[in-house]
Amino acid sequence: MHVSRVLTQADRRAFLSFPYKLYSGDPNWIPRLWPDQMAWLQRRNSFFDQGDADWFIARRNGEVVGTIGVAVDHHANHHLQRKWGVFGFLEFVEDKAVFAALVERAQAWLRMRGMTHMLGPQSFSANDFPGLLVGRYDVPAALYEGHSPPYYLAFAEESGWQKYQDSLAYRAVRSAEGEGGFMPERIRRLARRIVDNPRYGIRHADLSHFESEFQHVLRLYNRSLSTLFDFAPITDGEFRKLVEELMPVLDEEMVLFALADG
């Protein structure tokens, strides 16, 4: 087995093609958008305004058997006052030797750059397919959430990895009671009171004023998540990338702003 850096266009295509083979029998796997993933591998991403990264591909007898990406986010490290690296783009066949070889290569890359910890998988921000799936392998992943076979978690635990945190995705089902039927009665009662209060309101997004709306969302995103212990404010460029990915399917009617006193 040989683990090498992803350098050529052929390497990139092999890297991105591998999951299609790995998950060919999994009806709940959702392919990631190829142009977006290729942009990462070609370093055409705003992340590289603040970070460094490399990707590696494992081959056995010329056949791809695993992939991994590894990165340092200098912006987040500076904000959180730490020297941590992240890894992502992790896919591999059910073989502990492949898993170990990929992880060791990522660790060595980070160690050479003075990092003390390695966190992941996330590809490469906390918004990009974070974590290893620990249950509900029978349903498709939520938007930007990861999906992985059970042996990923088993290999990680057997290797002594420690859980950093839980990332939860909730599934809400509309009931006969209407759209709010899945909400606790306490929340619905509060909502009814607020609806009758003239101070508060709701409006849809107006994409004809995209830049203004974008700045509203960016400000709210960073302020609302600032209470999380490990949150680093997202940059304008990184958030713009996220929004641009959603633009082809964005519906103004599905983007709501809550208003207080206008």
XYZ file of C-alpha atoms in Angstrom:
262
model
C 0.000 0.000 0.000
C 1.214 3.494 -0.862
C -0.095 6.831 0.474
C 0.778 9.844 -1.667
C -0.134 13.510 -1.982
C -2.857 14.495 -4.419
C -0.934 16.478 -7.036
C -2.305 15.931 -10.530
C -5.712 16.242 -12.140
C -5.774 12.449 -12.428
C -5.158 12.220 -8.676
C -8.029 14.626 -8.030
C -10.425 12.672 -10.201
C -9.424 9.407 -8.523
C -9.835 11.039 -5.101
C -13.355 12.305 -5.860
C -14.443 9.138 -7.693
C -13.575 6.823 -4.809
C -16.703 7.463 -2.655
C -18.951 6.535 -5.582
C -17.444 3.049 -5.532
C -17.332 2.838 -1.728
C -21.022 3.745 -1.269
C -22.387 2.093 -4.402
C -24.584 -0.214 -2.312
C -25.732 2.425 0.190
C -29.062 4.043 -0.837
C -28.712 6.692 1.900
C -25.404 8.129 0.718
C -25.766 11.481 -1.048
C -22.920 12.429 -3.424
C -21.325 15.796 -2.762
C -21.351 18.331 -5.561
C -18.392 17.494 -7.778
C -17.499 21.090 -8.840
C -17.469 22.238 -5.211
C -15.266 19.334 -4.116
C -12.923 19.843 -7.070
C -12.605 23.526 -6.151
C -11.324 22.426 -2.736
C -8.704 20.141 -4.264
C -7.587 22.896 -6.628
C -7.392 25.366 -3.713
C -10.025 27.601 -5.293
C -11.733 28.234 -1.983
C -11.828 31.176 0.428
C -10.518 28.868 3.164
C -7.046 29.355 1.718
C -7.165 33.048 2.606
C -6.767 31.884 6.199
C -5.557 28.268 6.085
C -3.351 25.609 4.514
C -4.289 22.085 3.452
C -3.188 18.963 1.618
C -4.901 15.786 0.479
C -3.633 12.210 0.366
C -4.781 9.113 -1.458
C -4.049 5.509 -0.502
C -3.575 2.896 -3.220
C -3.000 -0.828 -3.021
C -1.736 -2.526 -6.169
C -2.762 0.605 -8.079
C -6.347 0.593 -6.760
C -7.623 3.463 -4.599
C -8.511 2.209 -1.103
C -8.763 5.431 0.904
C -8.577 9.233 1.011
C -7.961 11.947 3.610
C -7.519 15.710 3.709
C -5.687 17.624 6.435
C -5.632 21.338 7.175
C -4.633 24.140 9.532
C -7.149 26.955 9.988
C -4.940 29.838 11.125
C -7.944 32.134 11.653
C -9.654 29.723 14.066
C -6.413 28.879 15.867
C -5.640 32.558 16.406
C -9.148 33.268 17.705
C -9.201 30.242 20.032
C -5.532 30.539 21.039
C -4.608 26.966 20.176
C -2.536 24.945 17.710
C -5.024 22.440 16.329
C -5.281 20.838 12.935
C -8.341 19.351 11.279
C -8.825 16.378 8.986
C -11.655 15.540 6.632
C -12.488 14.034 3.238
C -11.938 10.742 5.061
C -13.110 7.657 3.158
C -11.644 4.168 3.268
C -12.383 0.506 2.679
C -13.020 -1.757 5.676
C -9.373 -2.346 6.447
C -7.646 -1.143 9.634
C -4.287 -0.892 7.895
C -5.689 1.598 5.382
C -7.328 3.637 8.146
C -4.105 3.699 10.186
C -1.940 4.687 7.215
C -4.190 7.622 6.306
C -4.401 8.899 9.881
C -0.659 8.579 10.441
C 0.049 10.568 7.280
C -2.311 13.337 8.424
C -0.769 13.374 11.912
C 2.732 13.662 10.478
C 1.668 16.577 8.240
C 0.248 18.461 11.232
C 3.156 17.607 13.524
C 5.589 19.148 11.028
C 3.567 22.376 11.283
C 3.658 22.509 15.064
C 0.092 21.394 15.737
C -0.711 19.722 19.066
C -4.135 18.170 18.338
C -6.047 16.784 15.366
C -9.826 17.253 15.194
C -12.261 15.746 12.744
C -13.590 14.593 10.491
C -14.784 17.875 9.038
C -14.055 18.953 5.486
C -12.694 21.496 6.551
C -15.032 23.773 8.482
C -17.455 22.692 11.181
C -20.219 23.256 8.599
C -18.819 20.707 6.154
C -19.909 17.128 6.866
C -18.727 16.976 10.502
C -18.269 13.852 12.553
C -18.699 10.104 12.310
C -22.235 8.749 12.170
C -23.173 6.981 15.420
C -26.683 5.831 14.527
C -29.580 6.003 12.070
C -27.640 4.583 9.166
C -31.037 3.958 7.568
C -31.832 7.571 6.644
C -30.117 10.089 4.356
C -27.977 12.736 6.015
C -29.354 16.194 6.719
C -27.940 19.114 4.734
C -24.142 19.376 5.140
C -24.135 16.532 7.675
C -21.852 13.548 7.294
C -22.740 9.967 6.427
C -20.392 7.057 7.110
C -20.556 3.265 7.520
C -20.478 1.783 11.043
C -16.897 0.546 10.766
C -15.579 4.140 10.595
C -16.679 4.733 14.186
C -15.539 1.270 15.302
C -12.013 1.788 13.934
C -11.769 5.235 15.551
C -12.850 3.938 18.950
C -10.534 0.918 18.735
C -7.665 3.308 17.971
C -8.310 5.221 21.191
C -9.804 8.357 19.716
C -11.667 10.562 22.179
C -15.028 12.141 21.393
C -14.779 15.921 21.177
C -18.491 16.709 21.071
C -21.848 15.519 19.796
C -23.429 16.980 16.672
C -27.155 16.317 16.543
C -29.515 16.375 13.563
C -33.234 16.422 14.333
C -36.031 15.112 12.164
C -39.344 16.968 12.470
C -42.511 15.417 11.061
C -45.647 17.374 10.288
C -48.599 15.918 12.119
C -52.352 16.199 11.753
C -52.124 19.256 13.992
C -50.480 21.256 11.217
C -47.007 22.641 10.690
C -46.404 23.284 14.389
C -47.628 19.909 15.528
C -44.123 18.656 16.321
C -43.387 21.622 18.615
C -43.813 21.401 22.404
C -46.976 23.067 23.654
C -44.945 25.560 25.710
C -43.250 26.847 22.547
C -46.518 27.020 20.614
C -48.145 28.956 23.446
C -45.309 31.486 23.426
C -45.523 31.765 19.638
C -49.238 32.596 19.800
C -48.513 35.420 22.258
C -45.782 36.884 20.054
C -47.942 36.766 16.921
C -50.370 39.141 18.628
C -47.617 41.560 19.711
C -47.200 44.437 17.213
C -43.509 44.809 18.141
C -42.598 41.591 16.361
C -42.892 40.409 12.805
C -41.576 38.093 10.111
C -40.467 38.868 6.559
C -39.069 36.869 3.686
C -35.641 37.470 2.192
C -35.359 39.884 -0.705
C -32.672 38.578 -3.060
C -32.886 41.726 -5.183
C -30.950 43.281 -2.274
C -28.616 40.322 -1.896
C -25.616 42.084 -0.362
C -27.678 43.742 2.350
C -29.453 40.476 3.180
C -26.151 38.600 3.154
C -24.653 40.988 5.701
C -27.709 40.585 7.963
C -27.333 36.804 7.929
C -23.551 36.891 8.446
C -23.921 39.216 11.439
C -26.674 37.096 12.988
C -24.767 33.868 12.381
C -21.631 35.071 14.159
C -23.488 36.764 17.037
C -25.854 33.877 17.726
C -23.112 31.225 17.798
C -20.559 33.317 19.712
C -21.621 31.683 23.002
C -20.307 28.282 21.886
C -17.050 27.486 23.642
C -15.109 26.616 20.472
C -16.723 28.963 17.950
C -14.519 31.107 15.724
C -16.372 33.791 13.736
C -16.841 32.780 10.128
C -15.219 35.128 7.639
C -17.067 36.989 4.910
C -15.405 34.873 2.219
C -16.097 31.530 3.874
C -19.738 32.389 4.501
C -20.132 33.725 0.970
C -18.954 30.355 -0.358
C -21.582 28.593 1.727
C -24.331 30.893 0.465
C -23.208 30.613 -3.160
C -23.484 26.828 -2.914
C -27.114 27.221 -1.839
C -28.063 29.886 -4.383
C -29.171 27.474 -7.164
C -31.885 26.070 -4.883
C -32.530 29.107 -2.682
C -36.172 30.191 -2.451
C -36.896 33.615 -0.950
C -40.057 32.221 0.643
C -37.952 29.747 2.663
C -35.586 32.393 4.104
C -37.268 34.146 7.021
C -36.119 37.092 9.109
C -37.584 37.709 12.561
C -38.055 41.412 13.296
C -38.193 43.282 16.591
C -39.287 46.946 16.401
C -38.652 46.871 12.671
